[in-house]
PDB file of C-alpha atoms in Angstrom:
ATOM      1  CA  UNK F 766       0.000   0.000   0.000  1.00 51.00           C
ATOM      2  CA  UNK F 767       1.293   3.448  -0.913  1.00 68.00           C
ATOM      3  CA  UNK F 768       2.313   5.587   2.040  1.00 92.00           C
ATOM      4  CA  UNK F 769       1.255   9.221   2.107  1.00 95.00           C
ATOM      5  CA  UNK F 770       2.089  12.313   4.091  1.00 96.00           C
ATOM      6  CA  UNK F 771      -0.603  13.546   6.486  1.00 94.00           C
ATOM      7  CA  UNK F 772      -2.304  16.922   6.216  1.00 92.00           C
ATOM      8  CA  UNK F 773      -0.343  18.673   8.939  1.00 93.00           C
ATOM      9  CA  UNK F 774       0.782  22.045  10.250  1.00 95.00           C
ATOM     10  CA  UNK F 775       4.282  22.629  11.621  1.00 96.00           C
ATOM     11  CA  UNK F 776       4.905  25.590  13.920  1.00 95.00           C
ATOM     12  CA  UNK F 777       8.151  27.365  14.797  1.00 94.00           C
ATOM     13  CA  UNK F 778       8.785  30.491  16.823  1.00 92.00           C
ATOM     14  CA  UNK F 779       8.006  32.717  13.817  1.00 96.00           C
ATOM     15  CA  UNK F 780       6.399  30.496  11.191  1.00 97.00           C
ATOM     16  CA  UNK F 781       3.529  28.143  10.503  1.00 97.00           C
ATOM     17  CA  UNK F 782       3.919  25.576   7.715  1.00 98.00           C
ATOM     18  CA  UNK F 783       0.500  24.374   6.578  1.00 97.00           C
ATOM     19  CA  UNK F 784      -1.347  22.960   3.547  1.00 97.00           C
ATOM     20  CA  UNK F 785      -1.856  25.368   0.674  1.00 97.00           C
ATOM     21  CA  UNK F 786      -5.260  27.055   0.523  1.00 96.00           C
ATOM     22  CA  UNK F 787      -7.088  28.847  -2.297  1.00 97.00           C
ATOM     23  CA  UNK F 788      -6.698  32.076  -0.340  1.00 97.00           C
ATOM     24  CA  UNK F 789      -2.967  31.764  -1.107  1.00 98.00           C
ATOM     25  CA  UNK F 790      -3.515  32.122  -4.876  1.00 98.00           C
ATOM     26  CA  UNK F 791      -2.685  35.860  -5.297  1.00 98.00           C
ATOM     27  CA  UNK F 792       0.390  35.778  -3.041  1.00 97.00           C
ATOM     28  CA  UNK F 793       1.620  32.518  -4.580  1.00 97.00           C
ATOM     29  CA  UNK F 794       1.349  33.868  -8.125  1.00 97.00           C
ATOM     30  CA  UNK F 795       3.154  37.065  -7.136  1.00 97.00           C
ATOM     31  CA  UNK F 796       5.953  35.140  -5.449  1.00 97.00           C
ATOM     32  CA  UNK F 797       6.473  32.806  -8.397  1.00 96.00           C
ATOM     33  CA  UNK F 798       6.788  35.706 -10.839  1.00 95.00           C
ATOM     34  CA  UNK F 799       9.974  36.917  -9.147  1.00 94.00           C
ATOM     35  CA  UNK F 800      13.134  37.150 -11.257  1.00 92.00           C
ATOM     36  CA  UNK F 801      15.137  34.868  -8.980  1.00 92.00           C
ATOM     37  CA  UNK F 802      12.441  32.203  -9.104  1.00 93.00           C
ATOM     38  CA  UNK F 803      12.501  32.445 -12.891  1.00 92.00           C
ATOM     39  CA  UNK F 804      16.279  32.112 -12.931  1.00 93.00           C
ATOM     40  CA  UNK F 805      16.736  29.146 -10.596  1.00 93.00           C
ATOM     41  CA  UNK F 806      13.584  27.072 -11.049  1.00 92.00           C
ATOM     42  CA  UNK F 807      11.495  25.638 -13.874  1.00 90.00           C
ATOM     43  CA  UNK F 808       8.326  27.369 -12.673  1.00 91.00           C
ATOM     44  CA  UNK F 809       6.582  28.638 -15.861  1.00 90.00           C
ATOM     45  CA  UNK F 810       6.987  32.360 -16.504  1.00 89.00           C
ATOM     46  CA  UNK F 811       4.836  34.365 -16.315  1.00 91.00           C
ATOM     47  CA  UNK F 812       3.098  32.480 -13.519  1.00 94.00           C
ATOM     48  CA  UNK F 813      -0.623  33.220 -13.569  1.00 96.00           C
ATOM     49  CA  UNK F 814      -3.214  32.991 -10.812  1.00 97.00           C
ATOM     50  CA  UNK F 815      -4.900  30.221 -12.815  1.00 97.00           C
ATOM     51  CA  UNK F 816      -1.699  28.170 -12.593  1.00 96.00           C
ATOM     52  CA  UNK F 817      -1.459  28.880  -8.880  1.00 97.00           C
ATOM     53  CA  UNK F 818      -5.046  27.771  -8.364  1.00 98.00           C
ATOM     54  CA  UNK F 819      -4.504  24.526 -10.301  1.00 97.00           C
ATOM     55  CA  UNK F 820      -1.393  23.815  -8.272  1.00 96.00           C
ATOM     56  CA  UNK F 821      -3.265  24.323  -4.999  1.00 97.00           C
ATOM     57  CA  UNK F 822      -6.481  22.488  -5.917  1.00 97.00           C
ATOM     58  CA  UNK F 823      -5.157  19.756  -8.232  1.00 97.00           C
ATOM     59  CA  UNK F 824      -1.395  19.224  -8.280  1.00 96.00           C
ATOM     60  CA  UNK F 825      -0.629  19.425  -4.552  1.00 96.00           C
ATOM     61  CA  UNK F 826      -3.481  17.109  -3.432  1.00 96.00           C
ATOM     62  CA  UNK F 827      -2.600  14.601  -6.149  1.00 95.00           C
ATOM     63  CA  UNK F 828       1.059  14.544  -5.088  1.00 95.00           C
ATOM     64  CA  UNK F 829       0.142  13.929  -1.459  1.00 96.00           C
ATOM     65  CA  UNK F 830      -2.454  11.248  -2.241  1.00 94.00           C
ATOM     66  CA  UNK F 831      -0.049   9.423  -4.557  1.00 95.00           C
ATOM     67  CA  UNK F 832       2.586   9.429  -1.812  1.00 95.00           C
ATOM     68  CA  UNK F 833       5.159  11.177  -3.977  1.00 96.00           C
ATOM     69  CA  UNK F 834       5.370  14.454  -2.121  1.00 96.00           C
ATOM     70  CA  UNK F 835       3.981  17.247   0.022  1.00 97.00           C
ATOM     71  CA  UNK F 836       3.530  20.984  -0.592  1.00 97.00           C
ATOM     72  CA  UNK F 837       3.445  23.347   2.382  1.00 98.00           C
ATOM     73  CA  UNK F 838       2.740  27.052   2.563  1.00 98.00           C
ATOM     74  CA  UNK F 839       5.199  28.894   4.823  1.00 98.00           C
ATOM     75  CA  UNK F 840       3.444  31.725   6.644  1.00 98.00           C
ATOM     76  CA  UNK F 841       4.355  34.257   9.311  1.00 97.00           C
ATOM     77  CA  UNK F 842       2.920  33.258  12.684  1.00 95.00           C
ATOM     78  CA  UNK F 843       1.818  36.776  13.612  1.00 93.00           C
ATOM     79  CA  UNK F 844       0.523  38.097  10.265  1.00 95.00           C
ATOM     80  CA  UNK F 845      -0.341  34.794   8.510  1.00 94.00           C
ATOM     81  CA  UNK F 846       1.260  36.302   5.394  1.00 96.00           C
ATOM     82  CA  UNK F 847       2.674  33.833   2.848  1.00 98.00           C
ATOM     83  CA  UNK F 848       6.459  34.055   2.973  1.00 97.00           C
ATOM     84  CA  UNK F 849       7.373  30.971   0.985  1.00 97.00           C
ATOM     85  CA  UNK F 850       6.812  27.381  -0.052  1.00 97.00           C
ATOM     86  CA  UNK F 851       8.409  24.114   1.003  1.00 97.00           C
ATOM     87  CA  UNK F 852       8.008  21.098  -1.269  1.00 97.00           C
ATOM     88  CA  UNK F 853       8.877  17.462  -0.690  1.00 98.00           C
ATOM     89  CA  UNK F 854       9.143  15.357  -3.838  1.00 97.00           C
ATOM     90  CA  UNK F 855      10.519  12.164  -5.353  1.00 96.00           C
ATOM     91  CA  UNK F 856       9.701  10.444  -2.080  1.00 97.00           C
ATOM     92  CA  UNK F 857      10.801   6.841  -1.606  1.00 97.00           C
ATOM     93  CA  UNK F 858       8.881   5.280   1.260  1.00 97.00           C
ATOM     94  CA  UNK F 859      10.905   2.058   1.215  1.00 96.00           C
ATOM     95  CA  UNK F 860      14.175   3.808   2.073  1.00 96.00           C
ATOM     96  CA  UNK F 861      12.399   6.725   3.834  1.00 97.00           C
ATOM     97  CA  UNK F 862      13.988   9.373   1.643  1.00 98.00           C
ATOM     98  CA  UNK F 863      12.664  12.540   0.020  1.00 98.00           C
ATOM     99  CA  UNK F 864      13.911  15.607  -1.846  1.00 98.00           C
ATOM    100  CA  UNK F 865      13.429  19.037  -0.255  1.00 98.00           C
ATOM    101  CA  UNK F 866      12.874  22.238  -2.251  1.00 95.00           C
ATOM    102  CA  UNK F 867      11.859  25.747  -1.221  1.00 96.00           C
ATOM    103  CA  UNK F 868      11.150  29.275  -2.405  1.00 95.00           C
ATOM    104  CA  UNK F 869      11.084  32.441  -0.298  1.00 96.00           C
ATOM    105  CA  UNK F 870       9.172  35.554  -1.389  1.00 96.00           C
ATOM    106  CA  UNK F 871      11.358  38.553  -2.349  1.00 95.00           C
ATOM    107  CA  UNK F 872      10.132  40.753   0.509  1.00 95.00           C
ATOM    108  CA  UNK F 873      10.857  38.026   3.085  1.00 94.00           C
ATOM    109  CA  UNK F 874      14.458  37.243   2.156  1.00 93.00           C
ATOM    110  CA  UNK F 875      17.244  37.915   4.611  1.00 92.00           C
ATOM    111  CA  UNK F 876      15.111  37.054   7.644  1.00 93.00           C
ATOM    112  CA  UNK F 877      16.209  33.448   8.073  1.00 94.00           C
ATOM    113  CA  UNK F 878      12.865  32.042   6.922  1.00 96.00           C
ATOM    114  CA  UNK F 879      14.351  29.555   4.454  1.00 95.00           C
ATOM    115  CA  UNK F 880      16.566  27.944   7.082  1.00 96.00           C
ATOM    116  CA  UNK F 881      13.847  28.003   9.729  1.00 96.00           C
ATOM    117  CA  UNK F 882      11.259  26.386   7.462  1.00 97.00           C
ATOM    118  CA  UNK F 883      13.666  23.796   6.051  1.00 97.00           C
ATOM    119  CA  UNK F 884      14.947  22.842   9.504  1.00 97.00           C
ATOM    120  CA  UNK F 885      11.425  22.525  10.929  1.00 97.00           C
ATOM    121  CA  UNK F 886      10.440  20.298   8.004  1.00 97.00           C
ATOM    122  CA  UNK F 887      13.523  18.133   8.493  1.00 97.00           C
ATOM    123  CA  UNK F 888      12.885  17.749  12.224  1.00 96.00           C
ATOM    124  CA  UNK F 889       9.303  16.693  11.515  1.00 97.00           C
ATOM    125  CA  UNK F 890      10.372  14.223   8.820  1.00 97.00           C
ATOM    126  CA  UNK F 891      13.020  12.589  10.991  1.00 97.00           C
ATOM    127  CA  UNK F 892      10.995  12.624  14.192  1.00 95.00           C
ATOM    128  CA  UNK F 893       7.356  12.090  13.297  1.00 95.00           C
ATOM    129  CA  UNK F 894       7.693  10.376   9.931  1.00 96.00           C
ATOM    130  CA  UNK F 895      10.836   8.357  10.719  1.00 96.00           C
ATOM    131  CA  UNK F 896      12.641   9.369   7.531  1.00 98.00           C
ATOM    132  CA  UNK F 897      16.328   8.547   7.160  1.00 98.00           C
ATOM    133  CA  UNK F 898      17.484  10.877   4.372  1.00 98.00           C
ATOM    134  CA  UNK F 899      16.637  14.271   2.906  1.00 98.00           C
ATOM    135  CA  UNK F 900      18.254  15.375  -0.340  1.00 98.00           C
ATOM    136  CA  UNK F 901      18.676  18.840  -1.853  1.00 98.00           C
ATOM    137  CA  UNK F 902      19.850  19.480  -5.404  1.00 97.00           C
ATOM    138  CA  UNK F 903      21.047  23.045  -5.888  1.00 96.00           C
ATOM    139  CA  UNK F 904      22.393  24.807  -8.982  1.00 95.00           C
ATOM    140  CA  UNK F 905      26.147  25.308  -8.750  1.00 94.00           C
ATOM    141  CA  UNK F 906      25.931  29.116  -8.889  1.00 93.00           C
ATOM    142  CA  UNK F 907      23.045  29.384  -6.444  1.00 94.00           C
ATOM    143  CA  UNK F 908      25.151  30.369  -3.443  1.00 92.00           C
ATOM    144  CA  UNK F 909      22.232  31.640  -1.341  1.00 92.00           C
ATOM    145  CA  UNK F 910      20.538  28.248  -1.422  1.00 94.00           C
ATOM    146  CA  UNK F 911      23.815  26.481  -0.676  1.00 95.00           C
ATOM    147  CA  UNK F 912      24.189  28.646   2.430  1.00 94.00           C
ATOM    148  CA  UNK F 913      20.766  27.518   3.610  1.00 95.00           C
ATOM    149  CA  UNK F 914      21.769  23.872   3.142  1.00 96.00           C
ATOM    150  CA  UNK F 915      24.941  24.402   5.155  1.00 95.00           C
ATOM    151  CA  UNK F 916      23.161  26.199   7.981  1.00 95.00           C
ATOM    152  CA  UNK F 917      20.674  23.400   8.590  1.00 96.00           C
ATOM    153  CA  UNK F 918      23.475  20.837   8.740  1.00 96.00           C
ATOM    154  CA  UNK F 919      23.462  19.348   5.239  1.00 97.00           C
ATOM    155  CA  UNK F 920      26.547  17.582   3.915  1.00 97.00           C
ATOM    156  CA  UNK F 921      27.750  18.179   0.358  1.00 96.00           C
ATOM    157  CA  UNK F 922      27.965  14.828  -1.406  1.00 97.00           C
ATOM    158  CA  UNK F 923      29.136  15.722  -4.870  1.00 96.00           C
ATOM    159  CA  UNK F 924      28.333  17.170  -8.275  1.00 97.00           C
ATOM    160  CA  UNK F 925      25.910  16.054 -10.961  1.00 97.00           C
ATOM    161  CA  UNK F 926      27.656  17.508 -13.980  1.00 97.00           C
ATOM    162  CA  UNK F 927      25.560  19.375 -16.541  1.00 97.00           C
ATOM    163  CA  UNK F 928      22.367  18.077 -14.872  1.00 96.00           C
ATOM    164  CA  UNK F 929      20.652  21.397 -14.120  1.00 95.00           C
ATOM    165  CA  UNK F 930      18.958  23.926 -16.379  1.00 94.00           C
ATOM    166  CA  UNK F 931      18.961  27.496 -15.087  1.00 94.00           C
ATOM    167  CA  UNK F 932      17.543  30.518 -16.927  1.00 93.00           C
ATOM    168  CA  UNK F 933      18.798  33.978 -17.907  1.00 92.00           C
ATOM    169  CA  UNK F 934      17.104  36.972 -19.464  1.00 89.00           C
ATOM    170  CA  UNK F 935      17.936  37.773 -23.088  1.00 89.00           C
ATOM    171  CA  UNK F 936      18.151  41.287 -24.533  1.00 87.00           C
ATOM    172  CA  UNK F 937      14.538  41.120 -25.710  1.00 89.00           C
ATOM    173  CA  UNK F 938      13.345  40.246 -22.191  1.00 85.00           C
ATOM    174  CA  UNK F 939      12.608  36.570 -22.772  1.00 88.00           C
ATOM    175  CA  UNK F 940      14.137  33.680 -20.857  1.00 90.00           C
ATOM    176  CA  UNK F 941      16.721  31.308 -22.282  1.00 93.00           C
ATOM    177  CA  UNK F 942      18.046  28.042 -20.840  1.00 94.00           C
ATOM    178  CA  UNK F 943      21.595  27.699 -19.523  1.00 94.00           C
ATOM    179  CA  UNK F 944      23.008  24.325 -18.502  1.00 96.00           C
ATOM    180  CA  UNK F 945      24.958  24.052 -15.278  1.00 96.00           C
ATOM    181  CA  UNK F 946      25.827  21.525 -12.569  1.00 97.00           C
ATOM    182  CA  UNK F 947      23.737  20.350  -9.631  1.00 96.00           C
ATOM    183  CA  UNK F 948      25.398  20.218  -6.221  1.00 97.00           C
ATOM    184  CA  UNK F 949      23.918  17.350  -4.211  1.00 98.00           C
ATOM    185  CA  UNK F 950      23.425  17.887  -0.479  1.00 98.00           C
ATOM    186  CA  UNK F 951      22.040  15.411   2.021  1.00 98.00           C
ATOM    187  CA  UNK F 952      20.717  15.551   5.564  1.00 98.00           C
ATOM    188  CA  UNK F 953      20.515  12.565   7.920  1.00 98.00           C
ATOM    189  CA  UNK F 954      18.976  12.504  11.400  1.00 97.00           C
ATOM    190  CA  UNK F 955      22.380  12.658  13.107  1.00 96.00           C
ATOM    191  CA  UNK F 956      23.344  15.747  11.085  1.00 96.00           C
ATOM    192  CA  UNK F 957      20.853  17.818  13.088  1.00 93.00           C
ATOM    193  CA  UNK F 958      22.878  17.388  16.278  1.00 86.00           C
ATOM    194  CA  UNK F 959      24.223  20.782  17.251  1.00 74.00           C
ATOM    195  CA  UNK F 960      22.252  22.733  14.667  1.00 76.00           C
ATOM    196  CA  UNK F 961      21.092  25.918  16.393  1.00 56.00           C
ATOM    197  CA  UNK F 962      17.475  26.976  16.527  1.00 48.00           C
ATOM    198  CA  UNK F 963      18.295  30.545  15.522  1.00 42.00           C
ATOM    199  CA  UNK F 964      19.465  30.556  11.921  1.00 47.00           C
ATOM    200  CA  UNK F 965      20.078  33.488   9.603  1.00 41.00           C
ATOM    201  CA  UNK F 966      20.230  33.326   5.799  1.00 44.00           C
ATOM    202  CA  UNK F 967      19.832  35.403   2.700  1.00 43.00           C
ATOM    203  CA  UNK F 968      16.976  33.358   1.260  1.00 50.00           C
ATOM    204  CA  UNK F 969      17.414  30.820  -1.473  1.00 53.00           C
ATOM    205  CA  UNK F 970      15.964  28.538  -4.066  1.00 53.00           C
ATOM    206  CA  UNK F 971      16.350  24.923  -5.013  1.00 57.00           C
ATOM    207  CA  UNK F 972      15.242  23.730  -8.413  1.00 51.00           C
ATOM    208  CA  UNK F 973      11.534  23.020  -8.864  1.00 53.00           C
ATOM    209  CA  UNK F 974      11.482  20.897 -11.989  1.00 49.00           C
ATOM    210  CA  UNK F 975       7.970  19.470 -11.900  1.00 47.00           C
ATOM    211  CA  UNK F 976       5.653  22.233 -10.763  1.00 46.00           C
ATOM    212  CA  UNK F 977       2.570  23.063 -12.841  1.00 38.00           C
TER     213      UNK F 977
END
């Protein structure tokens, strides 16, 4: 029988990670239209509210039900404002492994939200869900995201050469693909030993290759 993630909320001192809701559509579309999201992910550009709604009402529930992943809205505890997204994907329930990805809204970068949300998700996965491995694949030039991985205790495992497609703006304003390497990072339960609760980062992005 296929295992699935539960519909859960995860709370930290400043954040609440919860299932996506249709009320998130405008903020989600705005966040995904950011230049950095366009550069480091495969999220379609421009990202419309219709796409955001389909993701929330169709894609995310299907992923969870199929057991392949989980999409969580990252919101501020005090304001309930959407500050980012955490996604689990390519989940293997036999070896208890999953791939972690995240996006932080432009206005919320530099506040440590990426590290806080990623660490809270990892603690929940290892503690409540009994997972044994979390993997992050980050574009070689995406230093902000690599800093997040380091701060939550991830270990760099190696390079997948020429395995990532990033994007740059052309002179006419359109996007063009640029091939680069993936850096592979992993996190195991024992890697969280000694990781502080207060983490600061500049915000970052891993590669979302399969989002609608």
